[in-house]
Amino acid sequence: VKFEKKIAKICGTKYALGLNSGTDALTLSLHILGVRRGDEVITPSNSFVASTATIIHLGAKPIFVDVKNDQNIDEQEIEKKITKKTKAIMPVHLTGRMCAMDKIVSISKKYKIPIVEDCAQSIMSKFKNKPSGSWGDVGCFSAHPLKNLNAMGDSGYLTTNSKKIYLRAKSLRSHGMEENR
């Protein structure tokens, strides 16, 4: 609980929830936001395999958007990829460099499409003085031994300002066991 409170403070969110991997953070977040078989999730064309694997695991289809010179998603191309099947936008902040989240949030609001930030490589990064993991509906972090903040073995966590998302993730984390709510 101490770790979760500290992470929430660092990320500027109301909630943080420890999980066993960043992959689980992505999977749970997409699931909670309603991504199902046949849906589409917009994401960059380059990232670690876990980003795309979580989308496919849920039976959804990754819709790839090219990247800019900084290797982050080209926010100018996102809108062109939106269809009636689009259920989420998953920007990936690579090597500590954050995506242009102000523009991505604007697109998200315009089309009412939630954002799942893949923050596996961006703990304590900021864009326009706002931390990674605080821009989208959910921020998903990895604490794998190869990440900037790491654990001995694999670990991860998610951040959110939504009590509903937090409580649902907390319940799913422990197979719905009451004592963990």
mmCIF file of C-alpha atoms in Angstrom:
data_model
loop_
_atom_site.group_PDB
_atom_site.id
_atom_site.type_symbol
_atom_site.label_atom_id
_atom_site.label_comp_id
_atom_site.label_asym_id
_atom_site.label_seq_id
_atom_site.Cartn_x
_atom_site.Cartn_y
_atom_site.Cartn_z
ATOM 1 C CA VAL A 1 0.000 0.000 0.000
ATOM 2 C CA LYS A 2 2.883 2.408 0.763
ATOM 3 C CA PHE A 3 4.372 1.768 -2.670
ATOM 4 C CA GLU A 4 1.022 2.363 -4.381
ATOM 5 C CA LYS A 5 0.484 5.645 -2.537
ATOM 6 C CA LYS A 6 4.004 6.809 -3.423
ATOM 7 C CA ILE A 7 3.530 5.902 -7.105
ATOM 8 C CA ALA A 8 0.176 7.718 -7.228
ATOM 9 C CA LYS A 9 1.852 10.814 -5.791
ATOM 10 C CA ILE A 10 4.795 10.624 -8.226
ATOM 11 C CA CYS A 11 2.421 10.168 -11.165
ATOM 12 C CA GLY A 12 -0.040 12.833 -10.041
ATOM 13 C CA THR A 13 -3.009 10.462 -9.906
ATOM 14 C CA LYS A 14 -5.552 9.550 -7.251
ATOM 15 C CA TYR A 15 -4.833 5.828 -7.475
ATOM 16 C CA ALA A 16 -2.062 3.355 -8.225
ATOM 17 C CA LEU A 17 -2.350 -0.409 -8.082
ATOM 18 C CA GLY A 18 0.501 -2.902 -7.934
ATOM 19 C CA LEU A 19 0.295 -5.845 -10.323
ATOM 20 C CA ASN A 20 2.527 -8.733 -11.305
ATOM 21 C CA SER A 21 3.596 -7.166 -14.636
ATOM 22 C CA GLY A 22 3.239 -4.250 -16.990
ATOM 23 C CA THR A 23 1.633 -6.655 -19.439
ATOM 24 C CA ASP A 24 -1.087 -7.397 -16.883
ATOM 25 C CA ALA A 25 -1.569 -3.653 -16.355
ATOM 26 C CA LEU A 26 -2.199 -3.217 -20.093
ATOM 27 C CA THR A 27 -4.450 -6.275 -20.348
ATOM 28 C CA LEU A 28 -6.556 -5.363 -17.299
ATOM 29 C CA SER A 29 -6.884 -1.745 -18.414
ATOM 30 C CA LEU A 30 -8.055 -2.598 -21.922
ATOM 31 C CA HIS A 31 -10.445 -5.216 -20.545
ATOM 32 C CA ILE A 32 -11.920 -2.820 -17.965
ATOM 33 C CA LEU A 33 -12.420 -0.192 -20.679
ATOM 34 C CA GLY A 34 -14.472 -2.695 -22.681
ATOM 35 C CA VAL A 35 -12.037 -3.829 -25.385
ATOM 36 C CA ARG A 36 -13.340 -7.125 -26.729
ATOM 37 C CA ARG A 37 -13.054 -9.485 -29.708
ATOM 38 C CA GLY A 38 -13.352 -7.619 -32.997
ATOM 39 C CA ASP A 39 -12.615 -4.194 -31.508
ATOM 40 C CA GLU A 40 -9.707 -2.016 -32.609
ATOM 41 C CA VAL A 41 -7.001 -0.319 -30.554
ATOM 42 C CA ILE A 42 -4.826 2.390 -32.090
ATOM 43 C CA THR A 43 -1.164 2.074 -31.127
ATOM 44 C CA PRO A 44 2.252 2.898 -32.594
ATOM 45 C CA SER A 45 3.902 0.609 -35.090
ATOM 46 C CA ASN A 46 6.984 0.203 -32.892
ATOM 47 C CA SER A 47 7.009 -0.977 -29.311
ATOM 48 C CA PHE A 48 7.884 -4.012 -27.251
ATOM 49 C CA VAL A 49 5.784 -7.032 -28.221
ATOM 50 C CA ALA A 50 3.729 -6.845 -25.000
ATOM 51 C CA SER A 51 1.904 -3.712 -26.179
ATOM 52 C CA THR A 52 0.474 -5.444 -29.241
ATOM 53 C CA ALA A 53 0.182 -8.845 -27.549
ATOM 54 C CA THR A 54 -2.256 -7.488 -24.963
ATOM 55 C CA ILE A 55 -4.545 -6.187 -27.695
ATOM 56 C CA ILE A 56 -4.456 -9.506 -29.544
ATOM 57 C CA HIS A 57 -4.919 -11.463 -26.296
ATOM 58 C CA LEU A 58 -8.286 -9.768 -25.867
ATOM 59 C CA GLY A 59 -9.268 -10.689 -29.431
ATOM 60 C CA ALA A 60 -8.994 -7.113 -30.634
ATOM 61 C CA LYS A 61 -7.025 -5.833 -33.602
ATOM 62 C CA PRO A 62 -4.069 -3.449 -33.262
ATOM 63 C CA ILE A 63 -4.336 -0.537 -35.683
ATOM 64 C CA PHE A 64 -0.832 0.725 -36.240
ATOM 65 C CA VAL A 65 0.100 4.371 -36.619
ATOM 66 C CA ASP A 66 3.560 5.348 -37.786
ATOM 67 C CA VAL A 67 5.967 7.196 -35.517
ATOM 68 C CA LYS A 68 7.817 10.493 -35.650
ATOM 69 C CA ASN A 69 11.580 11.014 -35.422
ATOM 70 C CA ASP A 70 11.420 10.700 -31.612
ATOM 71 C CA GLN A 71 10.005 7.156 -32.108
ATOM 72 C CA ASN A 72 6.674 8.079 -30.488
ATOM 73 C CA ILE A 73 3.285 7.784 -32.170
ATOM 74 C CA ASP A 74 2.543 10.448 -34.765
ATOM 75 C CA GLU A 75 -0.492 12.090 -33.203
ATOM 76 C CA GLN A 76 -1.322 13.733 -36.553
ATOM 77 C CA GLU A 77 -2.071 10.267 -37.982
ATOM 78 C CA ILE A 78 -4.332 8.949 -35.204
ATOM 79 C CA GLU A 79 -7.569 10.541 -36.374
ATOM 80 C CA LYS A 80 -7.202 8.980 -39.837
ATOM 81 C CA LYS A 81 -7.255 5.504 -38.258
ATOM 82 C CA ILE A 82 -10.395 5.909 -36.124
ATOM 83 C CA THR A 83 -13.375 3.759 -37.114
ATOM 84 C CA LYS A 84 -16.597 2.741 -35.407
ATOM 85 C CA LYS A 85 -14.662 -0.277 -34.051
ATOM 86 C CA THR A 86 -12.015 1.853 -32.292
ATOM 87 C CA LYS A 87 -12.316 1.254 -28.545
ATOM 88 C CA ALA A 88 -9.032 2.682 -27.233
ATOM 89 C CA ILE A 89 -5.913 4.644 -28.095
ATOM 90 C CA MET A 90 -2.685 3.228 -26.650
ATOM 91 C CA PRO A 91 0.230 5.655 -26.996
ATOM 92 C CA VAL A 92 3.604 4.217 -25.942
ATOM 93 C CA HIS A 93 6.137 6.530 -24.295
ATOM 94 C CA LEU A 94 9.528 5.189 -25.398
ATOM 95 C CA THR A 95 12.875 5.597 -23.610
ATOM 96 C CA GLY A 96 11.577 8.272 -21.277
ATOM 97 C CA ARG A 97 10.233 10.472 -24.077
ATOM 98 C CA MET A 98 6.525 11.080 -23.841
ATOM 99 C CA CYS A 99 4.068 11.319 -26.711
ATOM 100 C CA ALA A 100 2.304 14.618 -27.506
ATOM 101 C CA MET A 101 -0.383 13.832 -24.966
ATOM 102 C CA ASP A 102 -2.214 17.151 -25.179
ATOM 103 C CA LYS A 103 -3.083 16.446 -28.820
ATOM 104 C CA ILE A 104 -3.910 12.784 -28.133
ATOM 105 C CA VAL A 105 -6.212 13.770 -25.249
ATOM 106 C CA SER A 106 -7.944 16.251 -27.557
ATOM 107 C CA ILE A 107 -8.606 13.465 -30.088
ATOM 108 C CA SER A 108 -9.767 11.164 -27.282
ATOM 109 C CA LYS A 109 -12.297 13.722 -26.052
ATOM 110 C CA LYS A 110 -13.508 14.557 -29.559
ATOM 111 C CA TYR A 111 -14.316 10.912 -30.345
ATOM 112 C CA LYS A 112 -14.986 9.731 -26.764
ATOM 113 C CA ILE A 113 -12.291 7.056 -27.031
ATOM 114 C CA PRO A 114 -10.385 6.185 -23.840
ATOM 115 C CA ILE A 115 -6.594 6.345 -23.592
ATOM 116 C CA VAL A 116 -4.414 3.623 -22.098
ATOM 117 C CA GLU A 117 -0.895 5.020 -21.740
ATOM 118 C CA ASP A 118 1.859 2.437 -22.078
ATOM 119 C CA CYS A 119 4.312 3.973 -19.633
ATOM 120 C CA ALA A 120 6.629 0.973 -19.304
ATOM 121 C CA GLN A 121 9.671 3.156 -20.005
ATOM 122 C CA SER A 122 8.554 6.501 -18.649
ATOM 123 C CA ILE A 123 8.303 6.578 -14.864
ATOM 124 C CA MET A 124 8.878 10.187 -13.750
ATOM 125 C CA SER A 125 8.822 11.520 -17.313
ATOM 126 C CA LYS A 126 6.767 14.634 -17.928
ATOM 127 C CA PHE A 127 5.116 16.281 -20.900
ATOM 128 C CA LYS A 128 4.184 19.927 -20.412
ATOM 129 C CA ASN A 129 4.989 19.447 -16.716
ATOM 130 C CA LYS A 130 2.421 16.658 -16.287
ATOM 131 C CA PRO A 131 3.662 13.131 -15.422
ATOM 132 C CA SER A 132 3.303 10.057 -17.566
ATOM 133 C CA GLY A 133 0.435 7.895 -16.415
ATOM 134 C CA SER A 134 -1.725 10.908 -15.540
ATOM 135 C CA TRP A 135 -2.877 11.933 -19.018
ATOM 136 C CA GLY A 136 -4.987 8.961 -20.052
ATOM 137 C CA ASP A 137 -7.787 7.021 -18.446
ATOM 138 C CA VAL A 138 -5.139 4.562 -17.262
ATOM 139 C CA GLY A 139 -1.347 4.577 -17.144
ATOM 140 C CA CYS A 140 0.378 1.189 -17.334
ATOM 141 C CA PHE A 141 3.896 0.715 -16.008
ATOM 142 C CA SER A 142 6.369 -2.146 -16.019
ATOM 143 C CA ALA A 143 8.869 -2.766 -13.246
ATOM 144 C CA HIS A 144 10.649 -5.542 -15.143
ATOM 145 C CA PRO A 145 14.372 -5.736 -14.324
ATOM 146 C CA LEU A 146 15.186 -3.974 -17.632
ATOM 147 C CA LYS A 147 13.000 -0.911 -16.890
ATOM 148 C CA ASN A 148 13.979 2.397 -15.238
ATOM 149 C CA LEU A 149 12.179 1.495 -11.969
ATOM 150 C CA ASN A 150 12.600 -2.224 -11.558
ATOM 151 C CA ALA A 151 11.869 -5.134 -9.275
ATOM 152 C CA MET A 152 13.700 -8.368 -8.632
ATOM 153 C CA GLY A 153 11.767 -10.395 -11.161
ATOM 154 C CA ASP A 154 8.750 -8.992 -12.944
ATOM 155 C CA SER A 155 6.267 -6.482 -11.602
ATOM 156 C CA GLY A 156 4.045 -3.664 -12.768
ATOM 157 C CA TYR A 157 1.368 -1.213 -11.746
ATOM 158 C CA LEU A 158 -1.324 0.992 -13.145
ATOM 159 C CA THR A 159 -2.366 4.543 -12.346
ATOM 160 C CA THR A 160 -5.740 6.215 -12.768
ATOM 161 C CA ASN A 161 -7.920 9.023 -11.507
ATOM 162 C CA SER A 162 -11.028 6.880 -11.872
ATOM 163 C CA LYS A 163 -12.254 5.209 -8.698
ATOM 164 C CA LYS A 164 -14.360 2.856 -10.836
ATOM 165 C CA ILE A 165 -11.354 1.672 -12.877
ATOM 166 C CA TYR A 166 -9.216 1.379 -9.738
ATOM 167 C CA LEU A 167 -11.770 -0.717 -7.834
ATOM 168 C CA ARG A 168 -12.447 -2.976 -10.829
ATOM 169 C CA ALA A 169 -8.709 -3.539 -11.370
ATOM 170 C CA LYS A 170 -8.203 -4.194 -7.672
ATOM 171 C CA SER A 171 -10.963 -6.799 -7.721
ATOM 172 C CA LEU A 172 -9.676 -8.495 -10.876
ATOM 173 C CA ARG A 173 -6.112 -8.486 -9.539
ATOM 174 C CA SER A 174 -7.153 -10.951 -6.835
ATOM 175 C CA HIS A 175 -9.845 -12.933 -8.650
ATOM 176 C CA GLY A 176 -12.589 -10.929 -6.932
ATOM 177 C CA MET A 177 -11.649 -11.868 -3.378
ATOM 178 C CA GLU A 178 -13.551 -9.580 -0.988
ATOM 179 C CA GLU A 179 -10.769 -9.028 1.545
ATOM 180 C CA ASN A 180 -8.726 -7.282 -1.119
ATOM 181 C CA ARG A 181 -11.297 -4.642 -1.998
#
